[in-house]
XYZ file of C-alpha atoms in Angstrom:
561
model
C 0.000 0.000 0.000
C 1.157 3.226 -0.821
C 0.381 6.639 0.908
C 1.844 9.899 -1.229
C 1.139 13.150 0.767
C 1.764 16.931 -0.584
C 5.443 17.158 0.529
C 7.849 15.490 2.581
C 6.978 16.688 5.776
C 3.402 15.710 5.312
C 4.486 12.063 4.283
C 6.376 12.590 7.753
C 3.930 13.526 9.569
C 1.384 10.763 7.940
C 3.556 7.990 8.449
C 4.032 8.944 12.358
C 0.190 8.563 12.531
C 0.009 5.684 11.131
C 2.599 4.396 13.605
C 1.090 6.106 16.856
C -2.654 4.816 15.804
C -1.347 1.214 15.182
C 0.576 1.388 18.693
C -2.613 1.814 20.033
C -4.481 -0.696 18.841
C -1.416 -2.528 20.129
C -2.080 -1.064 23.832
C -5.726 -1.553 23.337
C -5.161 -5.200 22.571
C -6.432 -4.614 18.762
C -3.373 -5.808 16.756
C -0.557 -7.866 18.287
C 2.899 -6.356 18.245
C 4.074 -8.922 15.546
C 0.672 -8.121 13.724
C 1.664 -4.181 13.733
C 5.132 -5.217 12.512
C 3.717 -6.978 9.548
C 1.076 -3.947 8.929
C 3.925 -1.307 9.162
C 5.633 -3.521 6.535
C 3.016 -3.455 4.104
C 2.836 0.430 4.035
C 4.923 2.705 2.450
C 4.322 7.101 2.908
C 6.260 9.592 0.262
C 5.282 12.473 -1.698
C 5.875 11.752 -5.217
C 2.620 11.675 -7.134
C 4.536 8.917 -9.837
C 4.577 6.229 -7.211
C 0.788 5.807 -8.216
C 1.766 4.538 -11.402
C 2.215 0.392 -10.637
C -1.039 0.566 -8.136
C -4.326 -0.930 -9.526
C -6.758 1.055 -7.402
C -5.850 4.840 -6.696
C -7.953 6.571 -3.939
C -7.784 10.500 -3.589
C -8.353 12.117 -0.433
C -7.229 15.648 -0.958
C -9.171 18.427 0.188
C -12.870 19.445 -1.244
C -11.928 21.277 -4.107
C -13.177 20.643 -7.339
C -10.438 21.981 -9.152
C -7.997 20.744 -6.989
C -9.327 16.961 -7.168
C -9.638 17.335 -10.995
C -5.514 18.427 -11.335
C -5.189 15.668 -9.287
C -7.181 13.248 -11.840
C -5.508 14.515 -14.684
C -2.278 13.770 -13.378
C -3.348 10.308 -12.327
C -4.564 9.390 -15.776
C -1.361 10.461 -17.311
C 0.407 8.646 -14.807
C -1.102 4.938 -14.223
C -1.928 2.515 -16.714
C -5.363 2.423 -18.665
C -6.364 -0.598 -16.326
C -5.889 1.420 -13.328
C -9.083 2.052 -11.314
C -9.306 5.291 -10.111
C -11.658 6.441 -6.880
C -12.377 9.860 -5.283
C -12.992 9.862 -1.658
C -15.198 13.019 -1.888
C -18.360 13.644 0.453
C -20.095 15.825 -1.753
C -18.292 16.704 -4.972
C -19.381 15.455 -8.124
C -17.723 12.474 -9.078
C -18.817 12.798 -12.804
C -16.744 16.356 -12.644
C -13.825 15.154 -11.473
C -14.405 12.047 -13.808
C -14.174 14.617 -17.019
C -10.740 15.386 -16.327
C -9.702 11.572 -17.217
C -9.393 10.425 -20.341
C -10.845 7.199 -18.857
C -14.004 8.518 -17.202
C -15.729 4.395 -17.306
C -13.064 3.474 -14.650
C -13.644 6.309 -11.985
C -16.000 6.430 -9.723
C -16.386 7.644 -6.264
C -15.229 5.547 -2.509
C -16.489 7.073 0.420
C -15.196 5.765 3.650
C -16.272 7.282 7.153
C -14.898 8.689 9.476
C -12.633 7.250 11.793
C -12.149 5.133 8.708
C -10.809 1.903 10.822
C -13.962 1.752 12.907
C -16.749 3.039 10.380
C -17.820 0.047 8.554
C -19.948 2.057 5.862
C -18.348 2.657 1.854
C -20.288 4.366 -0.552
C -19.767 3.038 -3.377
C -20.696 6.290 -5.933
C -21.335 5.547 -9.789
C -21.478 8.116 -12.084
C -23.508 7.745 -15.753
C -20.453 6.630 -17.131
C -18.598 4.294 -14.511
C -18.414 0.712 -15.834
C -20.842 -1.649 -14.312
C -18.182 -4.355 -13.199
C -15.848 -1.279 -12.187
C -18.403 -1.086 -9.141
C -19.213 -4.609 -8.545
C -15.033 -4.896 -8.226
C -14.956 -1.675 -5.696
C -17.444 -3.332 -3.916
C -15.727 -6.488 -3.638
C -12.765 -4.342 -2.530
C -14.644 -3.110 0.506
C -16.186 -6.521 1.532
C -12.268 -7.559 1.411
C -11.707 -4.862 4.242
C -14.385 -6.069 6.661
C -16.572 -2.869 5.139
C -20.289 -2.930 3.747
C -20.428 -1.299 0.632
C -23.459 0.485 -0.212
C -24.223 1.663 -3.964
C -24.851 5.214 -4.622
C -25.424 7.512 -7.723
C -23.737 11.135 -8.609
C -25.812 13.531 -6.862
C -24.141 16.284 -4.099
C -24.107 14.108 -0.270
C -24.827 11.062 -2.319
C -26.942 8.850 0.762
C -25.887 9.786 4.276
C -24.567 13.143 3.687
C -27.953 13.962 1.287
C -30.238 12.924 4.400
C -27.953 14.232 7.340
C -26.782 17.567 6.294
C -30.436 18.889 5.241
C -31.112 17.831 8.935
C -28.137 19.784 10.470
C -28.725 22.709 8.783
C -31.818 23.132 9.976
C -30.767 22.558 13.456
C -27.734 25.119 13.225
C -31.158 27.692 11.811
C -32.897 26.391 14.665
C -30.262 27.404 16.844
C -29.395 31.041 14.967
C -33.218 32.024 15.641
C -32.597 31.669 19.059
C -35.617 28.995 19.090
C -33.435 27.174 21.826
C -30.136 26.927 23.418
C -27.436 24.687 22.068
C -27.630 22.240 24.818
C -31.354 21.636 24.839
C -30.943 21.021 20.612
C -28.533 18.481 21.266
C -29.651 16.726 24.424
C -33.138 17.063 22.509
C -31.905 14.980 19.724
C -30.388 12.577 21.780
C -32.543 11.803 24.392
C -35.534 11.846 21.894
C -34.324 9.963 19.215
C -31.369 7.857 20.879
C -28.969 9.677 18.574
C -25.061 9.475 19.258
C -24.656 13.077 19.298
C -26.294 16.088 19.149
C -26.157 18.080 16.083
C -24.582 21.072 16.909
C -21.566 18.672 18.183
C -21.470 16.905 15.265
C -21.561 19.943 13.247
C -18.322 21.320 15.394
C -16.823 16.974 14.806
C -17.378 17.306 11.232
C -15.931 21.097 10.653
C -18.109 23.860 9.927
C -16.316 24.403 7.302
C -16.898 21.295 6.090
C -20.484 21.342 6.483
C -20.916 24.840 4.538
C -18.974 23.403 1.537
C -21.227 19.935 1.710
C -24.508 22.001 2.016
C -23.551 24.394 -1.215
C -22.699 21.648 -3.281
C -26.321 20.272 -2.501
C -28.142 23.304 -2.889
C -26.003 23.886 -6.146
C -27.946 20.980 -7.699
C -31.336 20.710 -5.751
C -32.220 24.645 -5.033
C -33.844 23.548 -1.992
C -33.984 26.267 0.674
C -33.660 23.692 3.290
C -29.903 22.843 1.557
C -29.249 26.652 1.050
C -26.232 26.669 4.491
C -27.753 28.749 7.071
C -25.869 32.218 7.452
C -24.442 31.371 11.136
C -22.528 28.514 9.316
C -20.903 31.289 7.261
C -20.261 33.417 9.927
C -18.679 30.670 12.039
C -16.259 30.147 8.812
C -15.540 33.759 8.246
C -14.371 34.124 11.641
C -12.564 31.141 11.890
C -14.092 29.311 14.441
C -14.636 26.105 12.109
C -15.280 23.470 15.774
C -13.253 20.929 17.357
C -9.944 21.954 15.044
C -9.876 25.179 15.830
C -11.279 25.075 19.214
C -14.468 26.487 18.716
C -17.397 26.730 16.733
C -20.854 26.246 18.117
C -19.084 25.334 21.373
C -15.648 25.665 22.710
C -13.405 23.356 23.723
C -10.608 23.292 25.751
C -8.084 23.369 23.306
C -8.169 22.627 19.234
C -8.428 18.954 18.479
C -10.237 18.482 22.125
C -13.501 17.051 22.769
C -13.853 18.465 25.662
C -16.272 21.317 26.117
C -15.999 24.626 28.290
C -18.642 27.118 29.187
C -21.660 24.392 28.420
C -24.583 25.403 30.522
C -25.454 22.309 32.494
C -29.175 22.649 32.705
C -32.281 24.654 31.476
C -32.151 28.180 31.900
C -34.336 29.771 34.660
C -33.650 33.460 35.141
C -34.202 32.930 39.140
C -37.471 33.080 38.952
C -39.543 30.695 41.699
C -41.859 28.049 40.563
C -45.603 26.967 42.061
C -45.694 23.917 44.684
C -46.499 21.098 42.863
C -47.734 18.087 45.956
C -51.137 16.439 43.716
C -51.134 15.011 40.134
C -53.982 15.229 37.644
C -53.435 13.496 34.799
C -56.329 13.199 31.913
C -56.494 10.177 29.220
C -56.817 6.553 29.231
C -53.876 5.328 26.735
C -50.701 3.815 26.718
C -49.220 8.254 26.892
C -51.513 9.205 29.710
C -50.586 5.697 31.532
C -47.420 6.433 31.355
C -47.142 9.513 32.497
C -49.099 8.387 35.625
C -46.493 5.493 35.947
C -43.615 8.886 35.862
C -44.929 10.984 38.626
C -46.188 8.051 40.543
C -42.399 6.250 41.203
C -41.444 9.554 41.426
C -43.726 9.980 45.054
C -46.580 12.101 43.448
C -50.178 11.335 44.582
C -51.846 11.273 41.033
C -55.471 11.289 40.023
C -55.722 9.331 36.741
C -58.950 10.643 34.722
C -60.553 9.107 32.118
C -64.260 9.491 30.547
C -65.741 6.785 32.845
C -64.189 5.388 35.624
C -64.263 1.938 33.661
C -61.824 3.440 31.559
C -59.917 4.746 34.495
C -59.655 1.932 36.167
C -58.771 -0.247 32.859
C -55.776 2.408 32.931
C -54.504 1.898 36.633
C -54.875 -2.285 35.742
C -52.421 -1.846 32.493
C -50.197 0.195 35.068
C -50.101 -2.100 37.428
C -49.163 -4.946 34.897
C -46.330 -2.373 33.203
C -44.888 -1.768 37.209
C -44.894 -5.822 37.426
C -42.577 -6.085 34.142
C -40.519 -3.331 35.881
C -40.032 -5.561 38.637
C -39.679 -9.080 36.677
C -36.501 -6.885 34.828
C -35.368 -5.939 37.908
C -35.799 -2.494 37.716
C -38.485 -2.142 41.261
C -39.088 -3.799 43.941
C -42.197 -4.959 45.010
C -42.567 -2.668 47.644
C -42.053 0.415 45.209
C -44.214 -1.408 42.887
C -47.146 -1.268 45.577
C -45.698 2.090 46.773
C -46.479 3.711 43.140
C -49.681 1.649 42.505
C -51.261 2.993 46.172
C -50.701 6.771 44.944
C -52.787 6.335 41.903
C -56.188 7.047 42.272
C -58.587 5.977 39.322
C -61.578 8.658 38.604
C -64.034 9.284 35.958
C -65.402 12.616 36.197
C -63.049 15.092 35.098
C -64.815 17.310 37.847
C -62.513 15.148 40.515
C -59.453 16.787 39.578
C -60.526 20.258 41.524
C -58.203 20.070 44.128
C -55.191 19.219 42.169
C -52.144 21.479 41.284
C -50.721 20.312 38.210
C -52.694 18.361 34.955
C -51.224 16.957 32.541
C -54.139 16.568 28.902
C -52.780 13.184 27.549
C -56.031 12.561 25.236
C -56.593 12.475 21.733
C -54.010 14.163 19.261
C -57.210 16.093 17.525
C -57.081 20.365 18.829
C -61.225 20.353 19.246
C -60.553 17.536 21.484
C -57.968 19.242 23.260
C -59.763 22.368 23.312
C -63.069 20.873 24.928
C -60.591 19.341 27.449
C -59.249 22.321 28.189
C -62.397 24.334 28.818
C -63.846 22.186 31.248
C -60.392 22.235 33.664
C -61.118 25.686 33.463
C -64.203 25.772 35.195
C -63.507 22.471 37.807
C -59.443 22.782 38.467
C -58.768 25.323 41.282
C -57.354 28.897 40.112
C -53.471 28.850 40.013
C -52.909 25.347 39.066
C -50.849 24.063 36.248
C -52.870 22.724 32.629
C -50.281 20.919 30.584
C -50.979 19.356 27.365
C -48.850 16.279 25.777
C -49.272 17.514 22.252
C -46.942 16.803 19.963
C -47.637 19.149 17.039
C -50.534 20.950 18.242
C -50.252 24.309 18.941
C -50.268 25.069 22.317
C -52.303 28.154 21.962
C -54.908 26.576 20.495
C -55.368 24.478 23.937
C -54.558 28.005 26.006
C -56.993 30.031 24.410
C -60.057 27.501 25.101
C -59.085 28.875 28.823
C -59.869 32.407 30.926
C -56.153 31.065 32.645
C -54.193 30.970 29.294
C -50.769 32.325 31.032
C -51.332 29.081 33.349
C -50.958 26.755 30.233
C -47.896 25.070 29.033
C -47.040 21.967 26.777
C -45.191 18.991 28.213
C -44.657 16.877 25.795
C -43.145 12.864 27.102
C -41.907 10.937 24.434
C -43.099 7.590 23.891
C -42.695 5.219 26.525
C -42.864 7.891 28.845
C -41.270 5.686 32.292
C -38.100 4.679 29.433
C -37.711 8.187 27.509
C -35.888 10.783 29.846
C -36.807 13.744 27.499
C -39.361 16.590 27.980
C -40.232 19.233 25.548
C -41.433 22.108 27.855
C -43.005 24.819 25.528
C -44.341 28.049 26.273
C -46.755 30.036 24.355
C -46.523 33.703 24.532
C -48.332 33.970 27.166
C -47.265 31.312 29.594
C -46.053 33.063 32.872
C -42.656 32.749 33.377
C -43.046 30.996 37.007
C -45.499 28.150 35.034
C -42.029 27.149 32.668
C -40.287 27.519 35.897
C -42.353 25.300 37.416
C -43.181 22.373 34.931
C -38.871 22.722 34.647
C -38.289 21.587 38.096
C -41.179 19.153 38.156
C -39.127 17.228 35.330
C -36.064 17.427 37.084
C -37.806 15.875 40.173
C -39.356 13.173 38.517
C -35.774 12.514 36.461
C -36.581 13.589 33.279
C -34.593 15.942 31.379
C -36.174 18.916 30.447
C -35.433 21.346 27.306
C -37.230 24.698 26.524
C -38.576 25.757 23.286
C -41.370 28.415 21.929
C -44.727 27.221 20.685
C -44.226 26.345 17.115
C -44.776 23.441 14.980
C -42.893 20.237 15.897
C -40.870 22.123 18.634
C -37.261 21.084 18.308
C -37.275 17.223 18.117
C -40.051 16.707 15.394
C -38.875 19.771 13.585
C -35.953 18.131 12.677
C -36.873 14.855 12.669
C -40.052 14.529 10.472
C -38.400 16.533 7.496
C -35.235 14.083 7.670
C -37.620 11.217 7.073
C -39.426 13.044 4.666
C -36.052 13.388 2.706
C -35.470 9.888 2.626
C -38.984 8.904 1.496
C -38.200 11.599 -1.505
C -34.933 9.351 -2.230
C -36.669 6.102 -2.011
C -39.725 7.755 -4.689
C -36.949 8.951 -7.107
C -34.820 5.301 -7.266
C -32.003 6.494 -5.889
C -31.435 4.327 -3.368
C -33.594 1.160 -1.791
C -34.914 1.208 1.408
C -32.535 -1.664 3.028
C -29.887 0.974 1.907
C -30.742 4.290 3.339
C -31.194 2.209 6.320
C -27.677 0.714 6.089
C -26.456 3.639 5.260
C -27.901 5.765 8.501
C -27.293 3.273 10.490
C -23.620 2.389 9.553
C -22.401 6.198 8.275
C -24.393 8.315 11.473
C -24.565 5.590 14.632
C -28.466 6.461 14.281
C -30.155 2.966 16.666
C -32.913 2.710 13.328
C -32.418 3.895 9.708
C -35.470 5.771 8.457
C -37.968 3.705 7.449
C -37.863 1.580 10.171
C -38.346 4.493 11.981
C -41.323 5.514 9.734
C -42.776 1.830 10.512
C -42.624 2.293 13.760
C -43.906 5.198 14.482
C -47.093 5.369 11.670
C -47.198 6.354 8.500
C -50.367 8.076 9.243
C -48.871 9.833 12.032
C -45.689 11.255 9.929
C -47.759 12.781 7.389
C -49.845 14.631 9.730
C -46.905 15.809 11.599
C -45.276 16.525 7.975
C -48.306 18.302 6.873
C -48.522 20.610 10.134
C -44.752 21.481 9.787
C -45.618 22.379 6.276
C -48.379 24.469 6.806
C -46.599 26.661 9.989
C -43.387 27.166 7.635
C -44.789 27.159 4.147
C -41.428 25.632 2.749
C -41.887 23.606 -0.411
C -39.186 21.155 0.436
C -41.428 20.718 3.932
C -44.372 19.259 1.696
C -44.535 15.610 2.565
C -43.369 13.176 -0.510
C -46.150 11.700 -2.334
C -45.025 8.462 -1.955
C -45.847 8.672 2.034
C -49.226 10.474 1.039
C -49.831 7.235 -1.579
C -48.994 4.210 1.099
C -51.620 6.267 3.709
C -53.957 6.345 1.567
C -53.428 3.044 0.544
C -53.892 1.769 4.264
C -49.875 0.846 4.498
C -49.697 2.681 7.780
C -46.286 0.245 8.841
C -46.097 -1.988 11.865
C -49.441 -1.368 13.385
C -50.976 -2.078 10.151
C -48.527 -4.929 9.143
C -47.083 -3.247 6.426
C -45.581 0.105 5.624
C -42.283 0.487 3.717
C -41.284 -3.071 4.726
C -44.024 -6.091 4.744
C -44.013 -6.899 8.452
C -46.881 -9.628 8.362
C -44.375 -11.630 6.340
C -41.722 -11.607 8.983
């Protein structure tokens, strides 16, 4: 194998990598020392471009630059023999571009490994219109032979992984520049709600800024999506320098460039000192597997909580399917049975709504329809005892809506749990404008009590975590409609390039088909953005009755399996 850097130092420099990283895996008990010795043999580091010229596969890794990358072609194809395969390792260049400078444009095509390329399994294996079938079927081969899994892409700017994830960053480093919500509360939002390995402001600062600005042009280049267009803080960020972890700051600062390690990170939700209202009695209104839930939260947490359904059949049904989810808790280990019966005794079932007068907090966990909601809402007004808390669960809803069924409206707030509620640590805690400041304060200690971790945000469609989820899925139902790629690989792909637990249409399956499109059509409507309007394809399989798990079949056939 041969490595051929810009200049000698940088072969230097190169080859003393290679050498520290493989006497790590040594001290890590990765490689053996003999093993090292054998890999150190195989590898060779200089800076003359003509060494290329006996190697059958080339692989370019210089910086994004289009021009740069297609001197570097040009050179290659003077250099190696016609057989010679040659391979770009852009992220979001196009590969039939670069191909043009070659005078053998059916053997290039594009290999794009991951980052930290020994551990990330996923290759993109990028064909352009010209690339020679078997030229890919051999690159693929190549990346099986390295322990990788190769997944087949086409020419278009952030080809699978980068095409989904960067649309989805972007709109979280917006997010951020509108002063919607802090950093933190993005990030921990996106991690504690969808189980993601890092937040996306971090990853933004991992990647580069820089990085992610050049990715995000290329895309809106070719799509003239909005959503692609980078937002302006990115180019601020660059301007000044302050491109993330390399430099030592970007949307967060680290201790020194290169660290991981943050300073000056708020630990918590802000609260501007002001005092909250005593929370001691739980009301909480529904009958589902949400409003259960939520009982099941504040009841292991010590509350006293008055379940409320229409009926107290229904209520009682409720407390039953909590008492068999606090056995599983204790099968698993997780309880004893004395804070199994504990929780269970301060439950109290009740089935007039009228019951909940003496209560200081509710919590709506009913129907996701606003009429619904709304009704809900106006009777707590007239029963529930002036000064209390209303909450409502709602997930896209606008909060208002419940708030102005209400003479109280600066006493409601949104609290939305994430589904299960007792296994999801995450809160959304949303104020409306009028919300009084000592009702966020208030709700934001109760989560912290009860061991949830709370994150602020204003009253606007899908807060922060569907906001940025929903259109991410959207994007790869748009890629599945056009043929670009097949569902097993976008999921491969997101699941292998990002550390993301479930690629996209599992994720679709699993949480309704019927459910995304309403949450894609509500996003849609508050922010009027065209590449916001759900895909048709997702509009076709609801219609069809393909509403994924619950239905047996979605984007995958589940009744089969």
């Amino acid at each position: 194998m041969i490595g051929i850097e810009a200049d000698e130092a940088s072969a230097a420099r190169a080859l003393a990598r290679i050498q520290e990283a493989t006497a790590h895996a040594v001290a890590r008990e990765r490689l053996t020392a003999e093993e090292r010795t054998a890999l150190l043999a195989r590898i060779a580091v200089g800076h003359a471009l003509d060494a290329a010229a006996g190697a059958d596969l080339v692989i370019e890794e210089v910086p994004e630059r289009l021009e740069l990358k297609r001197e570097v072609f040009a050179e290659l194809d003077r250099i190696c023999p016609a057989t010679t395969v040659l391979a770009t390792g852009t992220t979001a260049l196009s590969v039939t571009r670069i191909a043009a400078a070659t005078a053998r444009p059916e053997r290039v095509l594009g290999l794009h490994f991951f980052n930290p390329v020994h551990t990330m399994r996923l290759v993109e294996v990028v064909r352009t219109v010209l690339t020679a079938p078997q030229v890919a079927e051999d690159a693929a081969a190549f990346a099986r032979d390295l322990g990788k899994e190769p997944v087949p892409a086409g020419d278009r700017a952030g080809f699978v992984v980068n095409g989904l994830l960067f649309a989805y960053l972007n709109q979280a480093a917006a997010m951020y520049e509108s002063k919607y919500a802090t950093r933190e509360d993005i990030d921990a939002a996106m991690r504690l709600g969808c189980g993601l390995p890092m937040g996306p402001l971090a990853l933004l600062d991992l990647i580069g800024v820089d990085t992610a600005r050049t990715v995000l042009e290329a895309m809106y280049e070719q799509s003239k999506d909005r959503l692609h267009a980078p937002a302006p803080i990115l180019g601020q960020l660059v301007a000044a320098g302050l491109l993330g972890r390399k430099t030592g700051r970007g949307f967060y600062t680290y201790e020194a460039p290169g660290s991981s390690k943050t300073v000056g990170a708020a630990t918590g939700p802000a609260r501007a000192g002001v005092p909250g209202r005593e929370v001691r009695t739980i009301g909480v209104c529904g009958s589902g597997t949400m409003a259960t839930g939520i009982v099941e939260v504040f009841a292991k947490a010590g509350y006293p909580v008055l379940l409320a359904a229409r009926g107290r059949e229904k209520a009682e049904l409720a407390k039953a399917r909590l008492a068999t989810s606090l056995e599983r808790s204790v099968a698993r280990g997780r309880l004893t049975g004395e804070q199994r019966d504990a929780a269970l005794a301060l439950v109290t079932p009740v089935g007039r709504y009228e019951e909940l007068a003496g209560v200081d907090l509710v919590v709506e966990a009913v129907a996701e329809d606003l009429a619904v909601k709304r009704e809900l809402f106006a009777t707590l007004d007239a029963v529930v005892k002036p000064g209390a808390v209303l909450a409502t669960t709602t997930s896209s809803l606008p909060v208002i809506g419940c708030a102005s069924a209400t003479s109280r409206p600066q006493d409601v707030i949104g609290m939305h749990f994430f589904n299960p509620a007792p296994a999801m640590r995450l809160v959304e805690v949303v104020s409306t404008v009028l919300t009084a400041p000592d009702v966020t304060a208030t709700v934001l200690e109760l989560c912290t009590r009860v061991r949830k971790h709370p994150v602020e945000c204003g009253d606007r469609a899908g807060f922060i975590v569907n906001a940025l989820l929903f259109p991410y899925l959207n994007d790869a139902v748009r890629m599945l409609q056009e043929h670009y790629a097949t569902v097993d690989d976008i999921d491969t792909a997101m699941k292998l390039g990002c550390g993301y637990p479930m690629g996209p249409f599992e994720l679709l399956d699993v949480v309704g088909l019927d459910v995304s499109l309403t949450i894609e059509r509500v996003l849609h409507q508050e922010f009027r953005e065209p590449g916001l309007a759900a895909a048709p394809l997702l509009e076709h399989l609801v219609a069809a009755g393909c509403l994924g798990r619950k239905t047996g079949r979605g984007f995958r056939d589940h009744a089969r399996r």
